[in-house]
Structure formats: C-alpha cells, structure tokens
Amino acid sequence: MIKSALGILAVGLIGTAALVSDYIPGSAQSVEQVLLEDAQRAVPPELPIDLAIDGQKLILKGELNDTDTRTRTLALAADAVWSGGIIMGGITAIDASGLKVTTLPPKADPFIWFAENEGDALVFSGFVPSAAARETLYSLAEDIFTGHEISGTLEIASGVPGTDADWVKAASALLRGLSYLRDGVAQANGPEFSLNGVTRTSENEALARAAMTSLPDFYRSNILINISPAPVSIDDLLTETVLDDAVVKSPVETADQEIEISSAPNNVTVRCREDIAAIIARRKIGFSSALADLDLPSRNQLREISTKLNECENIRLRITGHTDSSGNANRNRQLSGYRADAVRAFMISVGAPAERLSTRGAGSSEPLVSNATPAGREQNRRIEFDIITDDN
C-alpha cells in the first residue's frame, strides 16, 4: 500500500516537474506549444484572431463580424484541445473576453465616391471603407487644394472593391489628379476610377494623367481632360463662357435660316422630354438595401434613360432622393442624397454625360402622402427626376 502511494506520488511529481520545467521533454513550454498548434490548425487562418496559451488556459483575441462566427470559432477552439488536470497537462479554461464582435457597416453597391472641384470649392460625396480612409482623404484635400472651401460628407460603408489600403491609394491618386484641373470631377465607381474636367495647360494635363498612373493594378482608369487656355481678350472670355456652357450657336445669314435653326431644336426637345418622361414613368427606381444598392430592373431602366439623354444634348436631369419619416431626419437627408448620388454614378458608368446630371437629397421633407401607413411610407421612399431644358 505504501509502495503504491509512493508510486502515485512519484508520477505526480514527474508530471508537475514536466509542467514547470522548460528543459525536459514534456515541459510546460512544449505542452503549451502542442496545444497552441492544435488550436491554430482548428481555427480557419483567414479569421483575424490571435491565439495564445497561458498555463492551461487558451486565450483568443480579435474582432469578428458577427456573433455566429464567434460562436463557431469558440466551438472549433474547444474541440481542438483536450481537458485535464495539472498532471495530464490539458486545457482547463478558454478566455474569449478579447474576442469582440464588430458589426460591419451596411454594404454600398455600387461603391461610389465623388470629389468635385469647381472654382474654389471642393465637394465630397459617396462612401469610404473606414474612418481612417475618410480622414486620409480630407487631410490630403486640405494639403493640395489650398484656398478651397472643402465640404461634403463621406459615409462609411462595406463593399469596397479590393483592399481598404489599395482603395485609399487609388482615391488619393485620383484626388491628386483632380488638383491639376481648373474644374473637374473625380469619381470612383466600383473598380472604375474616372477623372473628367478642364485645365489651362498641357503641362497640367500631363501632371493629372501622371497622378493616375499610380493606381494599383486591380483598378481601371478613365481620363477625359480638355485644355482651355486662360482668356487673353474679351473675345476669348466670351468664347470660353460659351464653350463651358456647351452651347455653340451658328451664325445665320437670313431670317428664314434663323427660323429653321431655332425651331428644329425645340421639336427635338419636346420629343426628348416625352421619351425620357415615358421611361421614368415606367416604374419606380428601387433599392435592395438600407443604403444605395440599386436593384436590377432599376439598372436596366437607368441604362435606357442614359442612352436617351445622350441623344438629347439640350436636356439635363436633376435627381432627387426622398425617404419616409422613419428614423433621424439628418440621417434621412444623408441617405436620400447617397441614393441620388448612386443613381447619378450608375448613369455615368453606363455612358450618361456627367455634366448634365445633378443631385440633391430632400430626406423626408417632401412627402407625397401621409407617412402614417406602411403603404404611404413606401410611396414616399422614391427617386424623382426633373427634366430641365434651356426654356424651363
């Protein structure tokens, strides 16, 4: 009996020594390493999780996107180790206090971003993948658009094409290119990064194009820059104003010619207004998410409007977003603006002329009907198009 007790005690002492010594096989350090490797093999490597062992405790730290993933991760980690006491050397506890759940922002599809440079004003709109990305772009704008009034709101959303770092690099390159233009628009629409505008010199055009060469390979660039030298006389100034307004009037030699030239565009304008109005009236523009995810029928409808708008050079569209009265009024105004921007961005992406599309967000301030019923709220959530011509 005494010999048996001494044998058990000896085994216990050897096991304990194995856990507290780093110098013999089966030491605490080697046992911890084995258990850690088992846990690392069980937990998917793509998850942003750090695993560590402290004695007989497994420690998990990191940020996950939802509670279901956290629950599955804990189950995988628990299955990867085996429980035991001091002598057996197994895991006796799991510490997941550092394993947080961070809810992703709503997804934006298309993921759009705008920076519009007009005179001494720079206006942002659209989405960024993070608060850090937003701060980077605002700071860069302050550095390179000196003397400009910088305004606009950038909303954080998921769905960015590529990595956050690559997207910020591409948007920064686009913003630098825009800084060389007198007037222009920088736009990111998914992986497509576009720069359109007017500059004074060919040197500035070259600098703008050079800035765009630093886009990561994942993204595509589209550049359209017109060179308009600074006016040196009153005649040049008048010519520039006419070109900026995209209105070129042909001289007429007789009254008959004047009547023929002026009346024809009016007939075309009437037909254009009717055609575009008919396409708009066909169905309501719809969104499949809480932000700016256009549904497929709406995309097809907007393609038709864009095609027709290209055929009607004297037609402009003002796109207004509306929401119902649910939720915060400021948030509703932002949301309505983002949806209007999403419509404009998609139309530009399928060929609509950017300079003839404008947006505004009305929020819940202009309801069609009462918001007291679900049907009424549904009717008030809408996109409206105002067809604008030179005579209205």
mmCIF file of C-alpha atoms in Angstrom:
data_model
loop_
_atom_site.group_PDB
_atom_site.id
_atom_site.type_symbol
_atom_site.label_atom_id
_atom_site.label_comp_id
_atom_site.label_asym_id
_atom_site.label_seq_id
_atom_site.Cartn_x
_atom_site.Cartn_y
_atom_site.Cartn_z
ATOM 1 C CA MET A 1 0.000 0.000 0.000
ATOM 2 C CA ILE A 2 2.804 2.372 0.929
ATOM 3 C CA LYS A 3 4.704 1.421 -2.235
ATOM 4 C CA SER A 4 1.597 2.149 -4.340
ATOM 5 C CA ALA A 5 1.153 5.547 -2.715
ATOM 6 C CA LEU A 6 4.786 6.394 -3.263
ATOM 7 C CA GLY A 7 4.463 5.345 -6.922
ATOM 8 C CA ILE A 8 1.469 7.624 -7.458
ATOM 9 C CA LEU A 9 3.254 10.473 -5.708
ATOM 10 C CA ALA A 10 6.314 9.955 -7.914
ATOM 11 C CA VAL A 11 4.203 10.070 -11.060
ATOM 12 C CA GLY A 12 2.568 13.245 -9.805
ATOM 13 C CA LEU A 13 5.884 14.867 -9.066
ATOM 14 C CA ILE A 14 7.233 13.944 -12.508
ATOM 15 C CA GLY A 15 4.110 15.361 -14.181
ATOM 16 C CA THR A 16 4.335 18.546 -12.173
ATOM 17 C CA ALA A 17 8.027 18.883 -12.992
ATOM 18 C CA ALA A 18 7.190 18.413 -16.640
ATOM 19 C CA LEU A 19 4.811 21.387 -16.484
ATOM 20 C CA VAL A 20 7.120 23.771 -14.631
ATOM 21 C CA SER A 21 10.401 22.899 -16.349
ATOM 22 C CA ASP A 22 11.440 24.182 -19.745
ATOM 23 C CA TYR A 23 14.393 21.838 -20.066
ATOM 24 C CA ILE A 24 12.994 18.312 -20.330
ATOM 25 C CA PRO A 25 10.651 16.679 -22.841
ATOM 26 C CA GLY A 26 7.052 17.165 -21.797
ATOM 27 C CA SER A 27 7.808 20.512 -20.109
ATOM 28 C CA ALA A 28 5.146 23.192 -19.679
ATOM 29 C CA GLN A 29 6.555 25.102 -22.626
ATOM 30 C CA SER A 30 6.419 22.153 -25.005
ATOM 31 C CA VAL A 31 2.942 21.115 -23.830
ATOM 32 C CA GLU A 32 1.652 24.664 -24.354
ATOM 33 C CA GLN A 33 3.182 24.742 -27.834
ATOM 34 C CA VAL A 34 1.462 21.480 -28.799
ATOM 35 C CA LEU A 35 -1.916 22.712 -27.561
ATOM 36 C CA LEU A 36 -1.470 26.077 -29.309
ATOM 37 C CA GLU A 37 -0.621 24.372 -32.608
ATOM 38 C CA ASP A 38 -3.721 22.166 -32.298
ATOM 39 C CA ALA A 39 -5.907 25.240 -31.775
ATOM 40 C CA GLN A 40 -4.270 27.090 -34.686
ATOM 41 C CA ARG A 41 -4.942 24.163 -37.015
ATOM 42 C CA ALA A 42 -8.600 24.050 -35.985
ATOM 43 C CA VAL A 43 -9.384 27.757 -36.351
ATOM 44 C CA PRO A 44 -9.565 28.968 -40.007
ATOM 45 C CA PRO A 45 -6.444 31.019 -40.756
ATOM 46 C CA GLU A 46 -8.405 33.715 -42.613
ATOM 47 C CA LEU A 47 -10.152 34.768 -39.393
ATOM 48 C CA PRO A 48 -8.492 37.803 -37.730
ATOM 49 C CA ILE A 49 -7.844 36.002 -34.435
ATOM 50 C CA ASP A 50 -4.773 35.769 -32.181
ATOM 51 C CA LEU A 51 -4.390 32.581 -30.103
ATOM 52 C CA ALA A 52 -2.209 32.222 -27.037
ATOM 53 C CA ILE A 53 -1.710 29.744 -24.156
ATOM 54 C CA ASP A 54 -1.213 30.811 -20.549
ATOM 55 C CA GLY A 55 -0.579 27.741 -18.419
ATOM 56 C CA GLN A 56 -3.673 25.652 -19.039
ATOM 57 C CA LYS A 57 -5.775 28.491 -20.402
ATOM 58 C CA LEU A 58 -6.396 29.130 -24.113
ATOM 59 C CA ILE A 59 -6.738 32.871 -24.883
ATOM 60 C CA LEU A 60 -8.479 34.207 -28.002
ATOM 61 C CA LYS A 61 -8.324 37.836 -29.156
ATOM 62 C CA GLY A 62 -9.557 39.617 -32.245
ATOM 63 C CA GLU A 63 -12.575 41.191 -33.982
ATOM 64 C CA LEU A 64 -15.222 39.234 -35.891
ATOM 65 C CA ASN A 65 -18.120 40.469 -37.984
ATOM 66 C CA ASP A 66 -20.985 38.590 -36.327
ATOM 67 C CA THR A 67 -21.905 36.540 -33.263
ATOM 68 C CA ASP A 68 -22.426 33.320 -35.237
ATOM 69 C CA THR A 69 -18.810 33.358 -36.384
ATOM 70 C CA ARG A 70 -17.692 33.969 -32.807
ATOM 71 C CA THR A 71 -19.733 31.001 -31.534
ATOM 72 C CA ARG A 72 -18.355 28.703 -34.256
ATOM 73 C CA THR A 73 -14.814 29.849 -33.530
ATOM 74 C CA LEU A 74 -15.138 29.050 -29.836
ATOM 75 C CA ALA A 75 -16.516 25.600 -30.642
ATOM 76 C CA LEU A 76 -13.629 24.869 -33.030
ATOM 77 C CA ALA A 77 -11.079 26.030 -30.470
ATOM 78 C CA ALA A 78 -12.667 23.886 -27.727
ATOM 79 C CA ASP A 79 -12.669 20.780 -29.934
ATOM 80 C CA ALA A 80 -9.024 21.260 -30.788
ATOM 81 C CA VAL A 81 -7.754 20.754 -27.206
ATOM 82 C CA TRP A 82 -8.455 18.222 -24.516
ATOM 83 C CA SER A 83 -9.270 18.916 -20.911
ATOM 84 C CA GLY A 84 -7.246 17.615 -17.993
ATOM 85 C CA GLY A 85 -5.775 18.499 -14.662
ATOM 86 C CA ILE A 86 -2.280 19.544 -13.678
ATOM 87 C CA ILE A 87 -0.808 16.086 -14.130
ATOM 88 C CA MET A 88 -2.488 15.458 -17.516
ATOM 89 C CA GLY A 89 -1.453 18.889 -18.800
ATOM 90 C CA GLY A 90 -4.594 19.669 -20.832
ATOM 91 C CA ILE A 91 -6.667 22.849 -21.309
ATOM 92 C CA THR A 92 -8.919 23.625 -18.383
ATOM 93 C CA ALA A 93 -10.301 27.031 -19.497
ATOM 94 C CA ILE A 94 -10.861 29.237 -22.562
ATOM 95 C CA ASP A 95 -10.666 33.025 -22.223
ATOM 96 C CA ALA A 96 -12.615 34.706 -25.053
ATOM 97 C CA SER A 97 -13.071 38.084 -23.373
ATOM 98 C CA GLY A 98 -10.840 39.644 -26.023
ATOM 99 C CA LEU A 99 -12.789 38.132 -28.914
ATOM 100 C CA LYS A 100 -15.065 41.011 -29.952
ATOM 101 C CA VAL A 101 -17.888 41.255 -32.458
ATOM 102 C CA THR A 102 -17.768 44.373 -34.624
ATOM 103 C CA THR A 103 -20.782 44.810 -36.889
ATOM 104 C CA LEU A 104 -19.855 45.816 -40.437
ATOM 105 C CA PRO A 105 -21.423 48.978 -41.836
ATOM 106 C CA PRO A 106 -24.147 48.496 -44.467
ATOM 107 C CA LYS A 107 -22.928 47.459 -47.895
ATOM 108 C CA ALA A 108 -22.859 50.012 -50.710
ATOM 109 C CA ASP A 109 -23.400 48.659 -54.210
ATOM 110 C CA PRO A 110 -22.202 50.377 -56.281
ATOM 111 C CA PHE A 111 -19.398 51.608 -54.042
ATOM 112 C CA ILE A 112 -19.147 55.187 -55.259
ATOM 113 C CA TRP A 113 -17.066 58.194 -54.273
ATOM 114 C CA PHE A 114 -17.045 61.702 -55.729
ATOM 115 C CA ALA A 115 -14.857 64.770 -55.434
ATOM 116 C CA GLU A 116 -15.993 67.778 -57.477
ATOM 117 C CA ASN A 117 -13.657 70.741 -57.979
ATOM 118 C CA GLU A 118 -15.410 73.884 -59.125
ATOM 119 C CA GLY A 119 -13.666 77.211 -58.844
ATOM 120 C CA ASP A 120 -12.514 77.496 -55.251
ATOM 121 C CA ALA A 121 -14.793 74.791 -53.833
ATOM 122 C CA LEU A 122 -14.189 71.062 -53.416
ATOM 123 C CA VAL A 123 -17.218 68.915 -52.569
ATOM 124 C CA PHE A 124 -17.070 65.283 -51.442
ATOM 125 C CA SER A 125 -19.871 62.726 -51.574
ATOM 126 C CA GLY A 126 -20.293 58.950 -51.550
ATOM 127 C CA PHE A 127 -18.630 56.227 -49.498
ATOM 128 C CA VAL A 128 -15.315 55.323 -47.893
ATOM 129 C CA PRO A 129 -14.349 51.963 -46.340
ATOM 130 C CA SER A 130 -13.333 53.322 -42.917
ATOM 131 C CA ALA A 131 -12.981 56.371 -40.699
ATOM 132 C CA ALA A 132 -9.227 56.253 -41.302
ATOM 133 C CA ALA A 133 -9.782 56.358 -45.074
ATOM 134 C CA ARG A 134 -12.078 59.346 -44.708
ATOM 135 C CA GLU A 135 -9.539 61.198 -42.577
ATOM 136 C CA THR A 136 -6.779 60.453 -45.096
ATOM 137 C CA LEU A 137 -8.762 61.936 -47.988
ATOM 138 C CA TYR A 138 -9.865 65.005 -46.033
ATOM 139 C CA SER A 139 -6.278 65.662 -44.923
ATOM 140 C CA LEU A 140 -4.925 65.212 -48.444
ATOM 141 C CA ALA A 141 -7.566 67.593 -49.804
ATOM 142 C CA GLU A 142 -6.548 70.265 -47.298
ATOM 143 C CA ASP A 143 -2.916 69.872 -48.342
ATOM 144 C CA ILE A 144 -3.343 70.030 -52.128
ATOM 145 C CA PHE A 145 -6.468 72.191 -52.553
ATOM 146 C CA THR A 146 -5.123 75.226 -50.715
ATOM 147 C CA GLY A 147 -7.564 78.124 -50.645
ATOM 148 C CA HIS A 148 -10.536 75.888 -51.457
ATOM 149 C CA GLU A 149 -13.648 75.552 -49.358
ATOM 150 C CA ILE A 150 -13.881 71.816 -48.652
ATOM 151 C CA SER A 151 -17.323 70.396 -47.860
ATOM 152 C CA GLY A 152 -19.490 67.323 -48.260
ATOM 153 C CA THR A 153 -19.980 64.108 -46.328
ATOM 154 C CA LEU A 154 -18.383 60.711 -46.871
ATOM 155 C CA GLU A 155 -20.277 57.775 -45.369
ATOM 156 C CA ILE A 156 -18.546 54.626 -44.123
ATOM 157 C CA ALA A 157 -19.764 51.500 -45.923
ATOM 158 C CA SER A 158 -18.616 47.972 -46.664
ATOM 159 C CA GLY A 159 -18.327 46.559 -50.164
ATOM 160 C CA VAL A 160 -15.142 48.375 -51.186
ATOM 161 C CA PRO A 161 -13.536 46.758 -54.258
ATOM 162 C CA GLY A 162 -10.105 45.391 -53.351
ATOM 163 C CA THR A 163 -8.449 46.092 -50.013
ATOM 164 C CA ASP A 164 -9.031 49.224 -47.964
ATOM 165 C CA ALA A 165 -5.380 50.243 -48.381
ATOM 166 C CA ASP A 166 -5.422 49.844 -52.177
ATOM 167 C CA TRP A 167 -8.695 51.747 -52.491
ATOM 168 C CA VAL A 168 -7.354 54.655 -50.429
ATOM 169 C CA LYS A 169 -4.212 54.700 -52.580
ATOM 170 C CA ALA A 170 -6.319 54.826 -55.762
ATOM 171 C CA ALA A 171 -8.678 57.522 -54.417
ATOM 172 C CA SER A 172 -5.686 59.602 -53.297
ATOM 173 C CA ALA A 173 -4.164 59.363 -56.780
ATOM 174 C CA LEU A 174 -7.472 60.453 -58.280
ATOM 175 C CA LEU A 175 -7.662 63.408 -55.895
ATOM 176 C CA ARG A 176 -4.129 64.493 -56.821
ATOM 177 C CA GLY A 177 -5.059 64.325 -60.496
ATOM 178 C CA LEU A 178 -8.112 66.484 -59.836
ATOM 179 C CA SER A 179 -5.949 69.141 -58.171
ATOM 180 C CA TYR A 180 -4.393 69.955 -61.571
ATOM 181 C CA LEU A 181 -7.774 70.739 -63.155
ATOM 182 C CA ARG A 182 -9.481 74.114 -63.127
ATOM 183 C CA ASP A 183 -12.850 72.403 -62.952
ATOM 184 C CA GLY A 184 -13.483 68.711 -62.829
ATOM 185 C CA VAL A 185 -14.944 65.620 -61.240
ATOM 186 C CA ALA A 186 -13.081 62.674 -59.727
ATOM 187 C CA GLN A 187 -15.240 59.589 -59.426
ATOM 188 C CA ALA A 188 -14.717 56.070 -58.134
ATOM 189 C CA ASN A 189 -17.451 53.650 -59.141
ATOM 190 C CA GLY A 190 -16.506 50.144 -58.059
ATOM 191 C CA PRO A 191 -13.082 49.395 -59.606
ATOM 192 C CA GLU A 192 -13.513 52.165 -62.214
ATOM 193 C CA PHE A 193 -11.705 55.431 -61.356
ATOM 194 C CA SER A 194 -12.525 58.364 -63.633
ATOM 195 C CA LEU A 195 -11.156 61.880 -63.970
ATOM 196 C CA ASN A 196 -13.010 64.413 -66.127
ATOM 197 C CA GLY A 197 -12.534 68.136 -66.415
ATOM 198 C CA VAL A 198 -10.827 71.183 -67.869
ATOM 199 C CA THR A 199 -7.313 72.529 -67.340
ATOM 200 C CA ARG A 200 -5.426 75.556 -68.584
ATOM 201 C CA THR A 201 -2.243 73.958 -69.937
ATOM 202 C CA SER A 202 -0.968 70.769 -71.496
ATOM 203 C CA GLU A 203 1.557 70.593 -68.639
ATOM 204 C CA ASN A 204 -1.263 70.359 -66.100
ATOM 205 C CA GLU A 205 -2.989 67.750 -68.211
ATOM 206 C CA ALA A 206 0.205 65.672 -68.220
ATOM 207 C CA LEU A 207 0.556 66.037 -64.442
ATOM 208 C CA ALA A 208 -3.063 64.951 -63.936
ATOM 209 C CA ARG A 209 -2.541 61.889 -66.108
ATOM 210 C CA ALA A 210 0.736 61.081 -64.352
ATOM 211 C CA ALA A 211 -1.016 61.124 -60.971
ATOM 212 C CA MET A 212 -3.410 58.469 -62.235
ATOM 213 C CA THR A 213 -0.576 56.090 -63.175
ATOM 214 C CA SER A 214 -0.101 55.180 -59.506
ATOM 215 C CA LEU A 215 -3.409 53.317 -59.311
ATOM 216 C CA PRO A 216 -2.997 49.732 -58.067
ATOM 217 C CA ASP A 217 -3.344 47.109 -60.816
ATOM 218 C CA PHE A 218 -6.767 45.996 -59.568
ATOM 219 C CA TYR A 219 -8.370 49.292 -60.676
ATOM 220 C CA ARG A 220 -9.136 50.762 -64.100
ATOM 221 C CA SER A 221 -8.664 54.414 -65.008
ATOM 222 C CA ASN A 222 -10.665 56.573 -67.377
ATOM 223 C CA ILE A 223 -9.395 60.088 -68.147
ATOM 224 C CA LEU A 224 -11.070 62.814 -70.169
ATOM 225 C CA ILE A 225 -9.403 66.232 -69.908
ATOM 226 C CA ASN A 226 -9.971 69.265 -72.135
ATOM 227 C CA ILE A 227 -7.365 72.019 -72.383
ATOM 228 C CA SER A 228 -8.787 75.540 -72.278
ATOM 229 C CA PRO A 229 -6.099 78.255 -72.077
ATOM 230 C CA ALA A 230 -6.713 81.322 -69.955
ATOM 231 C CA PRO A 231 -8.530 84.073 -71.907
ATOM 232 C CA VAL A 232 -6.331 86.951 -73.066
ATOM 233 C CA SER A 233 -9.057 89.166 -74.531
ATOM 234 C CA ILE A 234 -12.736 89.873 -74.108
ATOM 235 C CA ASP A 235 -13.442 87.792 -77.224
ATOM 236 C CA ASP A 236 -11.598 84.834 -75.709
ATOM 237 C CA LEU A 237 -13.527 85.248 -72.483
ATOM 238 C CA LEU A 238 -16.855 85.198 -74.306
ATOM 239 C CA THR A 239 -15.785 82.140 -76.307
ATOM 240 C CA GLU A 240 -14.755 80.310 -73.148
ATOM 241 C CA THR A 241 -18.096 81.052 -71.492
ATOM 242 C CA VAL A 242 -19.950 79.686 -74.492
ATOM 243 C CA LEU A 243 -17.837 76.509 -74.545
ATOM 244 C CA ASP A 244 -18.201 75.979 -70.802
ATOM 245 C CA ASP A 245 -21.960 76.120 -71.209
ATOM 246 C CA ALA A 246 -21.737 73.627 -74.099
ATOM 247 C CA VAL A 247 -23.743 75.998 -76.285
ATOM 248 C CA VAL A 248 -22.394 76.823 -79.736
ATOM 249 C CA LYS A 249 -24.680 78.973 -81.843
ATOM 250 C CA SER A 250 -24.169 79.003 -85.614
ATOM 251 C CA PRO A 251 -24.422 82.391 -87.299
ATOM 252 C CA VAL A 252 -27.400 82.865 -89.596
ATOM 253 C CA GLU A 253 -27.444 84.924 -92.760
ATOM 254 C CA THR A 254 -31.182 85.228 -93.369
ATOM 255 C CA ALA A 255 -34.335 85.356 -91.331
ATOM 256 C CA ASP A 256 -35.522 82.124 -92.954
ATOM 257 C CA GLN A 257 -32.389 80.314 -91.840
ATOM 258 C CA GLU A 258 -32.804 81.646 -88.323
ATOM 259 C CA ILE A 259 -36.341 80.349 -88.119
ATOM 260 C CA GLU A 260 -35.296 76.940 -89.410
ATOM 261 C CA ILE A 261 -32.368 76.585 -86.990
ATOM 262 C CA SER A 262 -34.217 77.779 -83.894
ATOM 263 C CA SER A 263 -37.389 75.818 -84.431
ATOM 264 C CA ALA A 264 -35.837 72.403 -85.087
ATOM 265 C CA PRO A 265 -34.167 72.044 -81.669
ATOM 266 C CA ASN A 266 -37.463 72.885 -79.981
ATOM 267 C CA ASN A 267 -39.172 69.990 -81.729
ATOM 268 C CA VAL A 268 -36.310 67.680 -80.747
ATOM 269 C CA THR A 269 -36.510 68.924 -77.175
ATOM 270 C CA VAL A 270 -40.216 68.157 -76.947
ATOM 271 C CA ARG A 271 -39.683 64.627 -78.220
ATOM 272 C CA CYS A 272 -36.758 64.110 -75.865
ATOM 273 C CA ARG A 273 -38.732 65.280 -72.858
ATOM 274 C CA GLU A 274 -41.595 62.955 -73.772
ATOM 275 C CA ASP A 275 -39.343 59.952 -74.368
ATOM 276 C CA ILE A 276 -37.373 60.386 -71.150
ATOM 277 C CA ALA A 277 -40.548 61.059 -69.142
ATOM 278 C CA ALA A 278 -42.079 57.843 -70.505
ATOM 279 C CA ILE A 279 -39.061 55.764 -69.428
ATOM 280 C CA ILE A 280 -39.046 57.380 -65.973
ATOM 281 C CA ALA A 281 -42.776 56.748 -65.510
ATOM 282 C CA ARG A 282 -42.460 53.061 -66.357
ATOM 283 C CA ARG A 283 -41.516 52.011 -62.832
ATOM 284 C CA LYS A 284 -40.168 53.305 -59.569
ATOM 285 C CA ILE A 285 -36.399 53.240 -59.007
ATOM 286 C CA GLY A 286 -35.806 50.580 -56.333
ATOM 287 C CA PHE A 287 -33.072 49.816 -53.827
ATOM 288 C CA SER A 288 -32.385 46.409 -52.309
ATOM 289 C CA SER A 289 -30.563 47.574 -49.171
ATOM 290 C CA ALA A 290 -30.608 50.242 -46.480
ATOM 291 C CA LEU A 291 -28.162 52.351 -48.461
ATOM 292 C CA ALA A 292 -27.686 52.640 -52.195
ATOM 293 C CA ASP A 293 -27.890 49.154 -53.691
ATOM 294 C CA LEU A 294 -29.841 49.589 -56.935
ATOM 295 C CA ASP A 295 -31.957 46.612 -57.933
ATOM 296 C CA LEU A 296 -31.543 45.022 -61.375
ATOM 297 C CA PRO A 297 -34.747 46.360 -63.017
ATOM 298 C CA SER A 298 -33.758 49.879 -61.953
ATOM 299 C CA ARG A 299 -30.317 49.483 -63.503
ATOM 300 C CA ASN A 300 -31.878 48.477 -66.812
ATOM 301 C CA GLN A 301 -34.241 51.426 -66.621
ATOM 302 C CA LEU A 302 -31.375 53.836 -65.898
ATOM 303 C CA ARG A 303 -29.453 52.454 -68.885
ATOM 304 C CA GLU A 304 -32.380 53.414 -71.126
ATOM 305 C CA ILE A 305 -32.564 56.910 -69.641
ATOM 306 C CA SER A 306 -28.794 57.338 -70.091
ATOM 307 C CA THR A 307 -28.951 56.274 -73.734
ATOM 308 C CA LYS A 308 -31.780 58.678 -74.447
ATOM 309 C CA LEU A 309 -30.022 61.502 -72.583
ATOM 310 C CA ASN A 310 -27.030 61.112 -74.899
ATOM 311 C CA GLU A 311 -29.354 61.590 -77.859
ATOM 312 C CA CYS A 312 -30.813 64.781 -76.362
ATOM 313 C CA GLU A 313 -27.979 67.268 -75.988
ATOM 314 C CA ASN A 314 -30.099 70.088 -74.578
ATOM 315 C CA ILE A 315 -31.683 68.020 -71.786
ATOM 316 C CA ARG A 316 -30.399 67.960 -68.215
ATOM 317 C CA LEU A 317 -31.654 65.857 -65.305
ATOM 318 C CA ARG A 318 -31.856 66.741 -61.634
ATOM 319 C CA ILE A 319 -32.041 63.577 -59.497
ATOM 320 C CA THR A 320 -33.685 63.963 -56.091
ATOM 321 C CA GLY A 321 -33.726 61.309 -53.388
ATOM 322 C CA HIS A 322 -36.595 61.088 -50.897
ATOM 323 C CA THR A 323 -37.164 58.983 -47.766
ATOM 324 C CA ASP A 324 -40.080 58.392 -45.454
ATOM 325 C CA SER A 325 -40.201 59.964 -41.983
ATOM 326 C CA SER A 326 -38.856 56.918 -40.110
ATOM 327 C CA GLY A 327 -35.683 57.495 -38.115
ATOM 328 C CA ASN A 328 -33.465 60.546 -37.728
ATOM 329 C CA ALA A 329 -34.169 63.496 -40.030
ATOM 330 C CA ASN A 330 -30.485 64.288 -40.654
ATOM 331 C CA ARG A 331 -29.743 60.639 -41.394
ATOM 332 C CA ASN A 332 -32.689 60.523 -43.801
ATOM 333 C CA ARG A 333 -31.377 63.562 -45.653
ATOM 334 C CA GLN A 334 -27.957 61.940 -45.955
ATOM 335 C CA LEU A 335 -29.450 58.653 -47.111
ATOM 336 C CA SER A 336 -31.582 60.360 -49.748
ATOM 337 C CA GLY A 337 -28.505 62.169 -51.032
ATOM 338 C CA TYR A 338 -26.476 58.966 -51.205
ATOM 339 C CA ARG A 339 -29.211 57.255 -53.184
ATOM 340 C CA ALA A 340 -29.411 60.154 -55.613
ATOM 341 C CA ASP A 341 -25.605 60.034 -55.955
ATOM 342 C CA ALA A 342 -25.791 56.281 -56.573
ATOM 343 C CA VAL A 343 -28.260 56.820 -59.422
ATOM 344 C CA ARG A 344 -26.045 59.520 -60.938
ATOM 345 C CA ALA A 345 -22.922 57.361 -60.560
ATOM 346 C CA PHE A 346 -24.537 54.393 -62.244
ATOM 347 C CA MET A 347 -25.827 56.508 -65.115
ATOM 348 C CA ILE A 348 -22.366 57.979 -65.665
ATOM 349 C CA SER A 349 -20.865 54.484 -65.565
ATOM 350 C CA VAL A 350 -23.108 53.413 -68.470
ATOM 351 C CA GLY A 351 -22.330 56.472 -70.585
ATOM 352 C CA ALA A 352 -24.568 59.319 -69.417
ATOM 353 C CA PRO A 353 -22.924 62.780 -69.612
ATOM 354 C CA ALA A 354 -21.826 63.696 -66.077
ATOM 355 C CA GLU A 355 -22.075 67.439 -66.676
ATOM 356 C CA ARG A 356 -25.818 67.166 -67.347
ATOM 357 C CA LEU A 357 -26.673 65.245 -64.176
ATOM 358 C CA SER A 358 -27.110 66.865 -60.771
ATOM 359 C CA THR A 359 -28.367 65.520 -57.456
ATOM 360 C CA ARG A 360 -29.998 66.618 -54.235
ATOM 361 C CA GLY A 361 -31.213 64.858 -51.096
ATOM 362 C CA ALA A 362 -34.588 66.001 -49.772
ATOM 363 C CA GLY A 363 -34.826 63.456 -46.945
ATOM 364 C CA SER A 364 -38.375 63.232 -45.601
ATOM 365 C CA SER A 365 -39.181 66.921 -46.122
ATOM 366 C CA GLU A 366 -41.275 66.484 -49.297
ATOM 367 C CA PRO A 367 -43.725 63.590 -48.758
ATOM 368 C CA LEU A 368 -46.248 62.700 -51.447
ATOM 369 C CA VAL A 369 -48.715 61.233 -48.945
ATOM 370 C CA SER A 370 -49.003 60.667 -45.205
ATOM 371 C CA ASN A 371 -46.312 58.539 -43.537
ATOM 372 C CA ALA A 372 -48.889 57.057 -41.137
ATOM 373 C CA THR A 373 -49.202 53.755 -43.036
ATOM 374 C CA PRO A 374 -46.667 51.296 -44.488
ATOM 375 C CA ALA A 375 -48.096 51.925 -47.964
ATOM 376 C CA GLY A 376 -47.676 55.654 -47.524
ATOM 377 C CA ARG A 377 -44.094 55.316 -46.338
ATOM 378 C CA GLU A 378 -43.310 53.065 -49.297
ATOM 379 C CA GLN A 379 -44.717 55.672 -51.686
ATOM 380 C CA ASN A 380 -42.637 58.424 -50.088
ATOM 381 C CA ARG A 381 -39.386 56.470 -50.471
ATOM 382 C CA ARG A 382 -38.525 57.391 -54.039
ATOM 383 C CA ILE A 383 -36.199 58.889 -56.628
ATOM 384 C CA GLU A 384 -37.549 61.779 -58.690
ATOM 385 C CA PHE A 385 -36.173 63.132 -61.968
ATOM 386 C CA ASP A 386 -36.663 66.739 -63.012
ATOM 387 C CA ILE A 387 -36.199 67.193 -66.762
ATOM 388 C CA ILE A 388 -34.529 70.537 -67.360
ATOM 389 C CA THR A 389 -34.139 72.367 -70.650
ATOM 390 C CA ASP A 390 -32.930 75.856 -71.515
ATOM 391 C CA ASP A 391 -36.516 77.108 -71.603
ATOM 392 C CA ASN A 392 -37.558 75.965 -68.112
#
